Coordinates of C-alpha atoms and ligand atoms in Angstrom, one line a residue:
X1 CA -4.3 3.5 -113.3
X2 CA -4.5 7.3 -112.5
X3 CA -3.0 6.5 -108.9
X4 CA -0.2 4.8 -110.5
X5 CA 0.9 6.9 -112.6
X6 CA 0.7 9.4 -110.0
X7 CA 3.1 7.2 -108.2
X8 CA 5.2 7.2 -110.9
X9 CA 5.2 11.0 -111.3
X10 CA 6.3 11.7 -107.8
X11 CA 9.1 9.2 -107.8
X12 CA 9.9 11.0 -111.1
X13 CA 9.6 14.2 -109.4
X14 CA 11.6 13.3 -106.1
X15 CA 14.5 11.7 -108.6
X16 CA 14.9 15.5 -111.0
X17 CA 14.6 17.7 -107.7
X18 CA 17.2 16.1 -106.1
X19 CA 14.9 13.8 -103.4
X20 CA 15.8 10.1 -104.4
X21 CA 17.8 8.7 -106.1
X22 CA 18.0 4.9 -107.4
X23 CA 21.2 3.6 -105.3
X24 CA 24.4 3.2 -107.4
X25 CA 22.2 4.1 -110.6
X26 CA 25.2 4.4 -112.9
X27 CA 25.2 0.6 -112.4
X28 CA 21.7 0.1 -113.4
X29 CA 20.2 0.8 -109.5
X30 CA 20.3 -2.1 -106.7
X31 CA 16.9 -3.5 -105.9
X32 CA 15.2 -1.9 -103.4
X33 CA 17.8 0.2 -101.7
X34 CA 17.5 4.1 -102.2
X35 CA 19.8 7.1 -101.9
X36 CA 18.4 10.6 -100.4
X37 CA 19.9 13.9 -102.7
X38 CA 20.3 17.2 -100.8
X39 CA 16.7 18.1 -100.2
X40 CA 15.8 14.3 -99.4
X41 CA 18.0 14.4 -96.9
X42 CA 17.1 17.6 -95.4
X43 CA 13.3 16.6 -95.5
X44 CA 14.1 13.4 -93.7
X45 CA 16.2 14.9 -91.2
X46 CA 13.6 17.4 -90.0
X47 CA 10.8 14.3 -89.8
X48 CA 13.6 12.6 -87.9
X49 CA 14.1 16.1 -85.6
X50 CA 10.5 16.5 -84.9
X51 CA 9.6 12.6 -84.1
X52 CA 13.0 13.3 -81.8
X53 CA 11.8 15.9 -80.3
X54 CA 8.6 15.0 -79.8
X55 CA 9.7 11.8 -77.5
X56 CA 12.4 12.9 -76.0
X57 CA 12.3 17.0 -75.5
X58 CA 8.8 17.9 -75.2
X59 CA 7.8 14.4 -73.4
X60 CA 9.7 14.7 -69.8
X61 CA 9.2 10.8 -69.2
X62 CA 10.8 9.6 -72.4
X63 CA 14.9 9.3 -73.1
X64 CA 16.8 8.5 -76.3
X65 CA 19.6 6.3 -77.0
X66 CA 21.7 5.0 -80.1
X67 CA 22.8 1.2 -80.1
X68 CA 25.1 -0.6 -82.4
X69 CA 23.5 -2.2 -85.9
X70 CA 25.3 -5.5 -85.0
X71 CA 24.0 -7.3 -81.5
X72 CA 24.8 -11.0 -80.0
X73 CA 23.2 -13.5 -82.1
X74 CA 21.4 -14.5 -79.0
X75 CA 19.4 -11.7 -79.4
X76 CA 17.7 -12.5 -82.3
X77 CA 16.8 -16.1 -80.8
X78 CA 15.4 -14.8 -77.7
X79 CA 13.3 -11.9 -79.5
X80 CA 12.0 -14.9 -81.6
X81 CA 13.7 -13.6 -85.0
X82 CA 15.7 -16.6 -85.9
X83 CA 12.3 -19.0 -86.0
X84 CA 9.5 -16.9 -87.0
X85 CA 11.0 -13.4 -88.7
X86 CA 9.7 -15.0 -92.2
X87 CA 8.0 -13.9 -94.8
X88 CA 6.0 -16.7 -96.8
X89 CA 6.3 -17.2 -100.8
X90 CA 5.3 -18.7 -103.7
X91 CA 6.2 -18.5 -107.2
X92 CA 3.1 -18.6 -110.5
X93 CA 4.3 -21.4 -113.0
X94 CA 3.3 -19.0 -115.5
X95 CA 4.5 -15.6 -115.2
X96 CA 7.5 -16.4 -112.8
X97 CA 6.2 -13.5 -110.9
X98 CA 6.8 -14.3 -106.7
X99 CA 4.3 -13.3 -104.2
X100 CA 3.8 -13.1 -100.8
X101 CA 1.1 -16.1 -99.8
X102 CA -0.8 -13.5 -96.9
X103 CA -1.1 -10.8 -99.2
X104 CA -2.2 -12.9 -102.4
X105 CA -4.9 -14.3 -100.0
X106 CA -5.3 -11.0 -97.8
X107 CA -6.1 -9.4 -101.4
X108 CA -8.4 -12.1 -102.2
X109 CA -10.6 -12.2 -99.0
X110 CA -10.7 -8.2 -99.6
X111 CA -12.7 -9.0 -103.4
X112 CA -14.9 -11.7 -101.7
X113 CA -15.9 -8.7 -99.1
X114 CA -16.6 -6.7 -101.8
X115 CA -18.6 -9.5 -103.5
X116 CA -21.0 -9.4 -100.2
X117 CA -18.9 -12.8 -99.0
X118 CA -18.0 -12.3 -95.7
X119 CA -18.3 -15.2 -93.8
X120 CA -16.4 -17.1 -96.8
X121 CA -13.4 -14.1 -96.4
X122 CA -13.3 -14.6 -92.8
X123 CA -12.9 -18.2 -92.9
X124 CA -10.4 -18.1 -95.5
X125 CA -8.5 -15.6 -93.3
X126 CA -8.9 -18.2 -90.3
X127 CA -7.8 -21.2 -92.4
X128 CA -4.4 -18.9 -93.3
X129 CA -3.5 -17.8 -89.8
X130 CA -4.1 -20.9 -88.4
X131 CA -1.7 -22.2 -91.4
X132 CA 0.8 -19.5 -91.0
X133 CA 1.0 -20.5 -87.0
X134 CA 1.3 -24.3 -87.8
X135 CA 3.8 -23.4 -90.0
X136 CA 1.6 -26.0 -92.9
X137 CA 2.7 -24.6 -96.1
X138 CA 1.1 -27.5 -97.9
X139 CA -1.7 -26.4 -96.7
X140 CA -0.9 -23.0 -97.7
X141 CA -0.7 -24.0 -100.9
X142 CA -4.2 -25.5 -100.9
X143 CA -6.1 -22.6 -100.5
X144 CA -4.5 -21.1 -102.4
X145 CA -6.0 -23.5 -105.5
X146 CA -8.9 -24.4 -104.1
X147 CA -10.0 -21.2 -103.7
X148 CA -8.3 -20.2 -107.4
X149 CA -6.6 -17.2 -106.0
X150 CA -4.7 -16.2 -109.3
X151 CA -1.9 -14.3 -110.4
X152 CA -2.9 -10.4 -111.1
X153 CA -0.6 -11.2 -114.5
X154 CA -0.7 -14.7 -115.7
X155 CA -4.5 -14.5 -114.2
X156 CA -3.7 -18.6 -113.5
X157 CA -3.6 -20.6 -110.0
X158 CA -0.4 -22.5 -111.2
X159 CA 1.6 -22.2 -108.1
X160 CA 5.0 -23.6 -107.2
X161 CA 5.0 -25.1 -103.2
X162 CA 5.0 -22.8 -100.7
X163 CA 8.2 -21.6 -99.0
X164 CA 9.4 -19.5 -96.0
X165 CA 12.4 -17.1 -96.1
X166 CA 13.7 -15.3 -93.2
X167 CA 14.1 -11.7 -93.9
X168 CA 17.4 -11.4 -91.6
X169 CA 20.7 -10.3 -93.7
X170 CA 23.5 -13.1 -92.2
X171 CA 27.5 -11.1 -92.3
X172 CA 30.5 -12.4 -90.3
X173 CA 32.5 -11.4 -87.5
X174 CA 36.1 -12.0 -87.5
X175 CA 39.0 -12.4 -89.7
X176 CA 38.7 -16.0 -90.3
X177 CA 35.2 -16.7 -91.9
X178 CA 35.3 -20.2 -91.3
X179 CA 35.9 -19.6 -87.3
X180 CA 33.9 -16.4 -87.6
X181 CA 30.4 -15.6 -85.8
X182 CA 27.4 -15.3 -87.8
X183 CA 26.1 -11.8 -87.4
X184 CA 22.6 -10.3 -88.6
X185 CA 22.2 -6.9 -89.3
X186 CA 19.6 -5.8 -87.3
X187 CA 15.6 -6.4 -88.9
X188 CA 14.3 -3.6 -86.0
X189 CA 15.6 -0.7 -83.6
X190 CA 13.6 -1.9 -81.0
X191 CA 15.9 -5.1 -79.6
X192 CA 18.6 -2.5 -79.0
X193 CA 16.4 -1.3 -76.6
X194 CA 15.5 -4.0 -74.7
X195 CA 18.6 -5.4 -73.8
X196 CA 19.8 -1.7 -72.3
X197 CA 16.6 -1.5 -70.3
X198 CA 18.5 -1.9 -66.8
X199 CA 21.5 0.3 -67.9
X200 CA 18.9 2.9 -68.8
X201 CA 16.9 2.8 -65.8
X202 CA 19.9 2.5 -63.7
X203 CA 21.5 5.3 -65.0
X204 CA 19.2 7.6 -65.7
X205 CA 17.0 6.6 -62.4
X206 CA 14.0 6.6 -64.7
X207 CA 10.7 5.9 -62.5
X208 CA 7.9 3.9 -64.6
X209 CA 6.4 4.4 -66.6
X210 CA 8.7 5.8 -68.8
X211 CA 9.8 5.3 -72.3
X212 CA 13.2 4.8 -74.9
X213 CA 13.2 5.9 -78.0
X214 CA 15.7 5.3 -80.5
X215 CA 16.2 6.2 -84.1
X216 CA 18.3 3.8 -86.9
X217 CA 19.0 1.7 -89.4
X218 CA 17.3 -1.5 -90.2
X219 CA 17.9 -4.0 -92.7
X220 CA 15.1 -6.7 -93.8
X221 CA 15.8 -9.4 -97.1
X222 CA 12.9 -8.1 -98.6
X223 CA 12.0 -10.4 -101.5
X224 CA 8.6 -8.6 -103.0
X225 CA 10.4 -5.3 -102.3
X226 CA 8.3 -2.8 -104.7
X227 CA 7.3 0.6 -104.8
X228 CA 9.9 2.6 -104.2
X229 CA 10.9 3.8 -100.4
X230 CA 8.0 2.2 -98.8
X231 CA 9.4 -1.2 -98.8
X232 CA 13.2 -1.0 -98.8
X233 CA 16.1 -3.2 -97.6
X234 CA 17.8 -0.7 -95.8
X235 CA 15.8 1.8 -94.2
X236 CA 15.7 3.5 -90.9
X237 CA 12.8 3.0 -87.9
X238 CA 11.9 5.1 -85.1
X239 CA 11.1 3.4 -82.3
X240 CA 10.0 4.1 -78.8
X241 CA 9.2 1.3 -75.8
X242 CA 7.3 2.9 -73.3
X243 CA 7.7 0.4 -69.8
X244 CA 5.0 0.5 -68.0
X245 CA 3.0 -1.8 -64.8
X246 CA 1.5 -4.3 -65.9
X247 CA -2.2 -4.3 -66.1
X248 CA -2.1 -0.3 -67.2
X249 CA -0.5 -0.9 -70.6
X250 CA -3.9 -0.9 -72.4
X251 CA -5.0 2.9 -70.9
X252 CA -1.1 3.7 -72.3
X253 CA -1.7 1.9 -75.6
X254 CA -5.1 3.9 -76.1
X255 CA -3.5 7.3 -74.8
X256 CA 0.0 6.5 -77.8
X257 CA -2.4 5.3 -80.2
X258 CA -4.5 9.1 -79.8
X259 CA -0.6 11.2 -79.4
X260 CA 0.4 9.5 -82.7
X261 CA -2.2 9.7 -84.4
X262 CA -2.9 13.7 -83.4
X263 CA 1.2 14.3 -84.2
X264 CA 0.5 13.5 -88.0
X265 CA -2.4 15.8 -88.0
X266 CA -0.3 18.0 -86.5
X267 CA 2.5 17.8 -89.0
X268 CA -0.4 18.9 -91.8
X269 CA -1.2 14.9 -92.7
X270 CA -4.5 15.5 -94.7
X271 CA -6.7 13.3 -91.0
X272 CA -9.0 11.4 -94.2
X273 CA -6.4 10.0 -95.2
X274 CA -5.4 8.6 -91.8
X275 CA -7.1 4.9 -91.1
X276 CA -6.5 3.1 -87.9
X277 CA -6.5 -0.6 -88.3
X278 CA -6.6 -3.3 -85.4
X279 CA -5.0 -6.1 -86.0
X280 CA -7.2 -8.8 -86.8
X281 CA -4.7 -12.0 -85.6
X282 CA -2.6 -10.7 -83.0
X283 CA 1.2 -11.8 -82.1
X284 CA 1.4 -14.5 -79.2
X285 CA 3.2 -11.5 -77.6
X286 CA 0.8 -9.1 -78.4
X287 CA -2.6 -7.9 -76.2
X288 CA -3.6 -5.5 -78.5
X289 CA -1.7 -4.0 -82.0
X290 CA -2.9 -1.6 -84.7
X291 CA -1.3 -0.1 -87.6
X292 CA -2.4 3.5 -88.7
X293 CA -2.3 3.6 -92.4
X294 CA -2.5 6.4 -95.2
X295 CA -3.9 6.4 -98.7
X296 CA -0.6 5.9 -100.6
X297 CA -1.6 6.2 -104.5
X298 CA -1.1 2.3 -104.3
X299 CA -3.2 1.7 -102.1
X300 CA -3.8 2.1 -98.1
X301 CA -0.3 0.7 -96.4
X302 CA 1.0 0.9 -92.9
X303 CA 3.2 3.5 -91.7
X304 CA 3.4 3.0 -87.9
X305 CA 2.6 0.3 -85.8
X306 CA 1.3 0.6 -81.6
X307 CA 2.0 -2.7 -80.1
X308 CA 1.1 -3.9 -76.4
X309 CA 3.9 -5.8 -76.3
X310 CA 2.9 -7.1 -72.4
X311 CA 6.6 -8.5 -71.1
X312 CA 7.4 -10.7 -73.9
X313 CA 10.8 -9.2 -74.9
X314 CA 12.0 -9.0 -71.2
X315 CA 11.2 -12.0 -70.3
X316 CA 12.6 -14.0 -73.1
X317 CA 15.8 -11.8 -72.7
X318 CA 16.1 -12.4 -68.7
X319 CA 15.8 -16.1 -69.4
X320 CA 18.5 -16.6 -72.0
X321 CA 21.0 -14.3 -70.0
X322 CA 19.5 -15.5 -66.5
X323 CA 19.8 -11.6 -65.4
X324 CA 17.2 -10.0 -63.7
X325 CA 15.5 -7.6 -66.3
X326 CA 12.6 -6.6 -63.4
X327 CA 12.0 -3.5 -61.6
X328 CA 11.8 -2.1 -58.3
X329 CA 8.7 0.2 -58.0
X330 CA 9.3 2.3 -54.5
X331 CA 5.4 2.9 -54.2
X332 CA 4.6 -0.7 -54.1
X333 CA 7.7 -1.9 -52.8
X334 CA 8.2 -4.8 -55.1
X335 CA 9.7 -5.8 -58.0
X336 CA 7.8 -6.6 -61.4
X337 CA 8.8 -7.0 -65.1
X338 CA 7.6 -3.7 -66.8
X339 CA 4.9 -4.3 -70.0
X340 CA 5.7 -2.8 -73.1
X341 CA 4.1 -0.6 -75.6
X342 CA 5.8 0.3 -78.2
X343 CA 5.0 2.9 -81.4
X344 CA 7.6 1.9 -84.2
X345 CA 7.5 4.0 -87.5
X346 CA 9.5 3.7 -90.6
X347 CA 11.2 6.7 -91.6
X348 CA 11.4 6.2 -95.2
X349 CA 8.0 5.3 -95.2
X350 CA 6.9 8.5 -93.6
X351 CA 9.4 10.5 -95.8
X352 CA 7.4 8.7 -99.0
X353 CA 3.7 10.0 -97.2
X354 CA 4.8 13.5 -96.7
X355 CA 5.9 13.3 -100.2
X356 CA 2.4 12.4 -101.3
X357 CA 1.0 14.5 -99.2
X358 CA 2.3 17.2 -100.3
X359 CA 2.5 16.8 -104.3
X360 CA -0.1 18.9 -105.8
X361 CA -0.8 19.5 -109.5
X362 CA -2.9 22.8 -109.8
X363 CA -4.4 23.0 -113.4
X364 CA -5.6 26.4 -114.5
X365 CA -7.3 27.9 -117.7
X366 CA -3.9 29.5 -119.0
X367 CA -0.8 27.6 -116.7
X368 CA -0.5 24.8 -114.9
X369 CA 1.6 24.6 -111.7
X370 CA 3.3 21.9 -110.0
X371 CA 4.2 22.5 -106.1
X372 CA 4.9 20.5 -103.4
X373 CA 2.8 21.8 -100.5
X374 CA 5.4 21.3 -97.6
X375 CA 4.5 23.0 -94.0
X376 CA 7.4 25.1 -93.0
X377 CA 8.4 22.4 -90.3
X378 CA 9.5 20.7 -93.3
X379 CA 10.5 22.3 -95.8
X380 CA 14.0 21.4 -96.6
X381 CA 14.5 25.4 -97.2
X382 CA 12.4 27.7 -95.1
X383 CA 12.7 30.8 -97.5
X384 CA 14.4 31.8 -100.5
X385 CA 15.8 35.0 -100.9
X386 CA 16.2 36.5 -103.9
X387 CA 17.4 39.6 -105.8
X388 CA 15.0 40.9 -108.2
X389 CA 17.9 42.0 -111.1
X390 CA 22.0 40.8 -110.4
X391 CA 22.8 44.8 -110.6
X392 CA 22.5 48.0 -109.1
X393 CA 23.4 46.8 -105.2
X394 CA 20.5 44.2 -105.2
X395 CA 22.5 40.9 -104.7
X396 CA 24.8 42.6 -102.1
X397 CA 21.4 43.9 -99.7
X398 CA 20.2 40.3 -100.5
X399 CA 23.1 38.4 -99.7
X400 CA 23.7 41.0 -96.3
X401 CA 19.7 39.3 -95.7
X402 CA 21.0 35.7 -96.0
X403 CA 23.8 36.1 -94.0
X404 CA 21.6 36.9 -91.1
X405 CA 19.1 34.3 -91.7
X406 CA 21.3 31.2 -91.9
X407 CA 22.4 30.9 -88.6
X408 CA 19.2 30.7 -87.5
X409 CA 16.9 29.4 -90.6
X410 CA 17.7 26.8 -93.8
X411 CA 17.2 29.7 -96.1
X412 CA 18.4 29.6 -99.6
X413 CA 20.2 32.8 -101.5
X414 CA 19.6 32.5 -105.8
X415 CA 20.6 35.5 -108.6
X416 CA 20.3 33.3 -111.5
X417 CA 17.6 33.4 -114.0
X418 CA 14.4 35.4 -114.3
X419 CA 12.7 35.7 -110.5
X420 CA 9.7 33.6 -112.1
X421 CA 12.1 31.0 -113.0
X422 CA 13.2 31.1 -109.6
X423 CA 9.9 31.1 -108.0
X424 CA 8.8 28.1 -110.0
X425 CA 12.2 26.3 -108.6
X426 CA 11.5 27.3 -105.0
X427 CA 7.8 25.4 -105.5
X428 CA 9.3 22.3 -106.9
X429 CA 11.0 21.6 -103.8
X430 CA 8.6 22.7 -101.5
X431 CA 9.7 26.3 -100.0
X432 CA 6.7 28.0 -98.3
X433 CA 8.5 31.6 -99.1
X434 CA 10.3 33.5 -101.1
X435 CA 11.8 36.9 -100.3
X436 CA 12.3 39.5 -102.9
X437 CA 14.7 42.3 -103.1
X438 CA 13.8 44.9 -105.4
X439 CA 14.7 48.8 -105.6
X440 CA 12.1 49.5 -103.2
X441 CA 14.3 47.6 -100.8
X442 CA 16.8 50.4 -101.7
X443 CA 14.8 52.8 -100.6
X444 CA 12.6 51.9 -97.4
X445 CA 14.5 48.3 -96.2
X446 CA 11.5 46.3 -96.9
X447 CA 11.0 43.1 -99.1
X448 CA 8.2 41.4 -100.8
X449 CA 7.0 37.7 -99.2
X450 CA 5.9 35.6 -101.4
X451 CA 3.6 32.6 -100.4
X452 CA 4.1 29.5 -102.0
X453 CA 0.5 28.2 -101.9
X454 CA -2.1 31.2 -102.1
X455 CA 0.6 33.3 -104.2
X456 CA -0.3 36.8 -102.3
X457 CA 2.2 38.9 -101.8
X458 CA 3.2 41.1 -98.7
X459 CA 5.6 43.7 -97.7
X460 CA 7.6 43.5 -94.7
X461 CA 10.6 45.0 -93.5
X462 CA 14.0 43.7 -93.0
X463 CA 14.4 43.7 -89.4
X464 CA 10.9 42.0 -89.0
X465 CA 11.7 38.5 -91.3
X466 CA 13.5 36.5 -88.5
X467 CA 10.0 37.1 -86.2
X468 CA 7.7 36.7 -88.9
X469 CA 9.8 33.0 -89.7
X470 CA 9.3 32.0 -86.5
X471 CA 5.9 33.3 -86.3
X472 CA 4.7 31.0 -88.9
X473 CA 6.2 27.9 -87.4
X474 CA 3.6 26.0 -85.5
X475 CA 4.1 24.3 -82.5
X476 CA 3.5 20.6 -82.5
Ligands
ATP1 P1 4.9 -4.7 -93.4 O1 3.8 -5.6 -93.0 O2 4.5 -3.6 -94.3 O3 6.1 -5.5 -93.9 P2 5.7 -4.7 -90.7 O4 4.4 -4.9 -90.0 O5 6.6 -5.9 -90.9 O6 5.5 -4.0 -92.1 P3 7.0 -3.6 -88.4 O7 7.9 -4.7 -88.2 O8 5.9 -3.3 -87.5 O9 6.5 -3.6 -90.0 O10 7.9 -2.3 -88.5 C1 7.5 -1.0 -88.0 C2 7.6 0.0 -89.1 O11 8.8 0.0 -89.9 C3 6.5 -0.2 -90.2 O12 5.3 0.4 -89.8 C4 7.1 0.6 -91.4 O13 6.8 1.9 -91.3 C5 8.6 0.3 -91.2 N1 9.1 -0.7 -92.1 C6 9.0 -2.0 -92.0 N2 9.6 -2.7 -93.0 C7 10.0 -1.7 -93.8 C8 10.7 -1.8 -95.1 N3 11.0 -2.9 -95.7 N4 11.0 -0.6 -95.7 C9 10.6 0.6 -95.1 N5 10.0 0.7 -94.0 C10 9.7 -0.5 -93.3

């Protein structure tokens, strides 16, 4: 109960600060698709900026690239989208609520765990995947009553028959939409990079193994689509396949598992709150998969996957287009068709755990405070700076300050208000400093720093806040 409304209080929070807003709100919102407000934006730009920098500046092995949303339909047959991108449902007789059938059961098995039943969890989990593989939704259906796995609201087993529903989102090409091609809007990044793998190699002369990363839009039919930007129906992935000789991926899949995990550590992810979860059925493409998770306030959730993809992808591409998707390793002098492991994180999702991560409610005898503990990295704005009085020369030294900063730093110049007003602003959305400009300033060109989290103030002078920015901005 606390955790939701805690939930509730930071979507509050990232909706009045200017985070997220509900998309097209003045027409009552649109289910499960999200717009980001100035600092959103800014915030999910420098998570994007870091991840890209991370794979393709400070790794020498690892290029970028940008492909189109829309791909041939062809694609999403090979990849295996068309037959088995579904999610399974079913509908409670009483409440009309609709839930997915792996979750209701996933949930279920978790209780009987709890309850000291193991052996009857991992059975049930068995019977499911072995269902879900079959494609037996009668069956399906039967564990779910036999087992009385009920609705958390109507707390009944009433369910309608199961159904599946592919997640893809169909639009048309051409003018004429009865001769027009069925498009789908891609459900993942990572297809785009599949079929460029020779046009990358070949241009770039990458030698394996080597990795592509790519960062954009993705767009899934979600039909349980709740809490907030977790689960969304547009959101944006970052993906990166790393192509390696086949029979080495699992030493690469252990070394991306420990890089990704140390890079949210890095970026001042809270490590407790960081679970890494092997996959307990994994895809007939798969030979090995884990998700790392965090403690959302709803619960522990996904936020990246690491897949050993083995050749699946390139394969199934090379047959359906009968071109040669292999290649030539000098060393060995053959040719092979590279494995794959992939790390594939959702933006949004990310952007919603450094949101968490960061909200913090200090309660004190005489005041409370509400911040959001952002590192520097980022902050949407790196420091504020801020005139003590609008007279007496004040603004003009300040604004003389900001001028120099901004081509350099995100800094943010305010007069208005009282400067505790303005402080209490500047921790709302997360700025690690502020810089004040008194009549001391006047005197001796320095300014007082004020940090955001222990609240100490120092002095420093002007010429010294570029290098003391950059000095607190750790390398990842
Ligand atoms: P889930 O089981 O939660 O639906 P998934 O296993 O289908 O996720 P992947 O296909 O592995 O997810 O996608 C990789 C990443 O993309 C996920 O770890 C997640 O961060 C992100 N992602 C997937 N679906 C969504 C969505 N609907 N909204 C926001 N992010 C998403």
């Amino acid at each position: 109960m606390e955790q939701d409304n805690l939930l509730k209080k930071i979507i509050a929070h990232a909706k009045t600060y200017g985070f997220v807003y509900p998309s097209s709100e003045i027409y009552n919102g649109l289910q499960s698709f999200y717009d980001y407000g100035p600092y959103g934006v800014a915030l999910k730009k420098n998570i994007q900026n870091i991840w890209w920098k991370t794979m393709t500046q400070w790794k020498e092995n690892i290029v970028g690239i940008d492909t189109a949303i829309g791909m041939h339909p062809k694609v999403w047959q090979s990849s295996g989208h068309v037959d088995h991108f579904h999610d399974i449902l079913v509908d409670n007789l009483d409440s009309q609520k609709r839930y997915r059938v792996d979750i209701l059961i996933e949930q279920h098995a978790e209780i009987l765990i709890q309850k000291k039943q193991s052996k009857t969890a991992e059975n049930l989990l068995k019977s499911m995947q072995y269902a879900i593989q079959t494609k037996n939704y009668d069956q399906l259906h039967t564990l779910l009553t036999k087992n009385n796995i009920q609705c958390p609201v109507a707390k009944s087993a009433h369910w309608t028959p199961v159904r599946a529903f592919n997640l893809m989102f169909q639009t048309k090409t051409g003018a004429l939409n009865e001769e027009a091609n069925t498009l789908y809007l891609r459900p993942e990044t990572a297809q785009g990079i599949f079929v460029n793998f020779l046009n990358v190699q070949k241009s770039t002369r990458m030698k394996i193994p080597f990795g592509i990363a790519q960062i954009g839009k993705a767009f899934r039919n979600e039909i349980i689509a709740r809490q907030f930007v977790f689960r969304m129906r547009e959101f944006e992935q970052m993906e990166m396949q790393f192509f390696v000789k086949p029979g080495t991926e699992l030493q690469w899949f252990d070394y991306w598992q420990e890089q990704r995990l140390q890079w949210y550590v890095h970026l001042g992810i809270d490590p407790q709150n960081l679970k890494v979860k092997p996959h307990d059925h994994l895809a007939h493409y798969a030979n090995k998969a884990v998700d790392i998770n965090y403690d959302f306030p709803f619960g522990t959730k996904e936020i990246e996957g690491i897949h050993s993809r083995t050749d699946f992808d390139l394969q199934n591409h090379a047959q359906a287009t009968k071109k040669k998707l292999q290649y030539f390793d000098a060393r060995e002098q053959k040719n092979y068709t590279p494995y794959v492991v992939e790390t594939s994180v959702g933006c949004d999702r990310l952007f919603l755990m450094v949101l968490c991560n960061a909200y913090q409610q200090e309660i004190n005898n005489e005041k409370n405070r509400l911040y959001l503990q952002l590192p520097i990295l980022l902050a949407p704005i790196k420091a504020a700076i801020l005139p003590l009085v609008k007279k007496d020369g004040l603004p003009e030294k300040a604004k003389k300050i900001f001028d120099d900063l901004k081509y350099h730093y995100k800094v943010h110049y305010d007069a208005s208000q009282s400067i505790g007003k303005r402080y209490t602003r500047q921790d709302l959305i997360g700025t690690p400093y502020c810089m004040t400009v008194d009549y001391e300033t006047l005197i001796n060109d320095t300014i007082t720093i004020r940090d955001r989290d222990t609240l100490k103030q120092e002095r420093i002078h002007i010429t010294k806040i570029a290098q003391w920015l950059q000095s607190k901005i750790k390398k990842i």
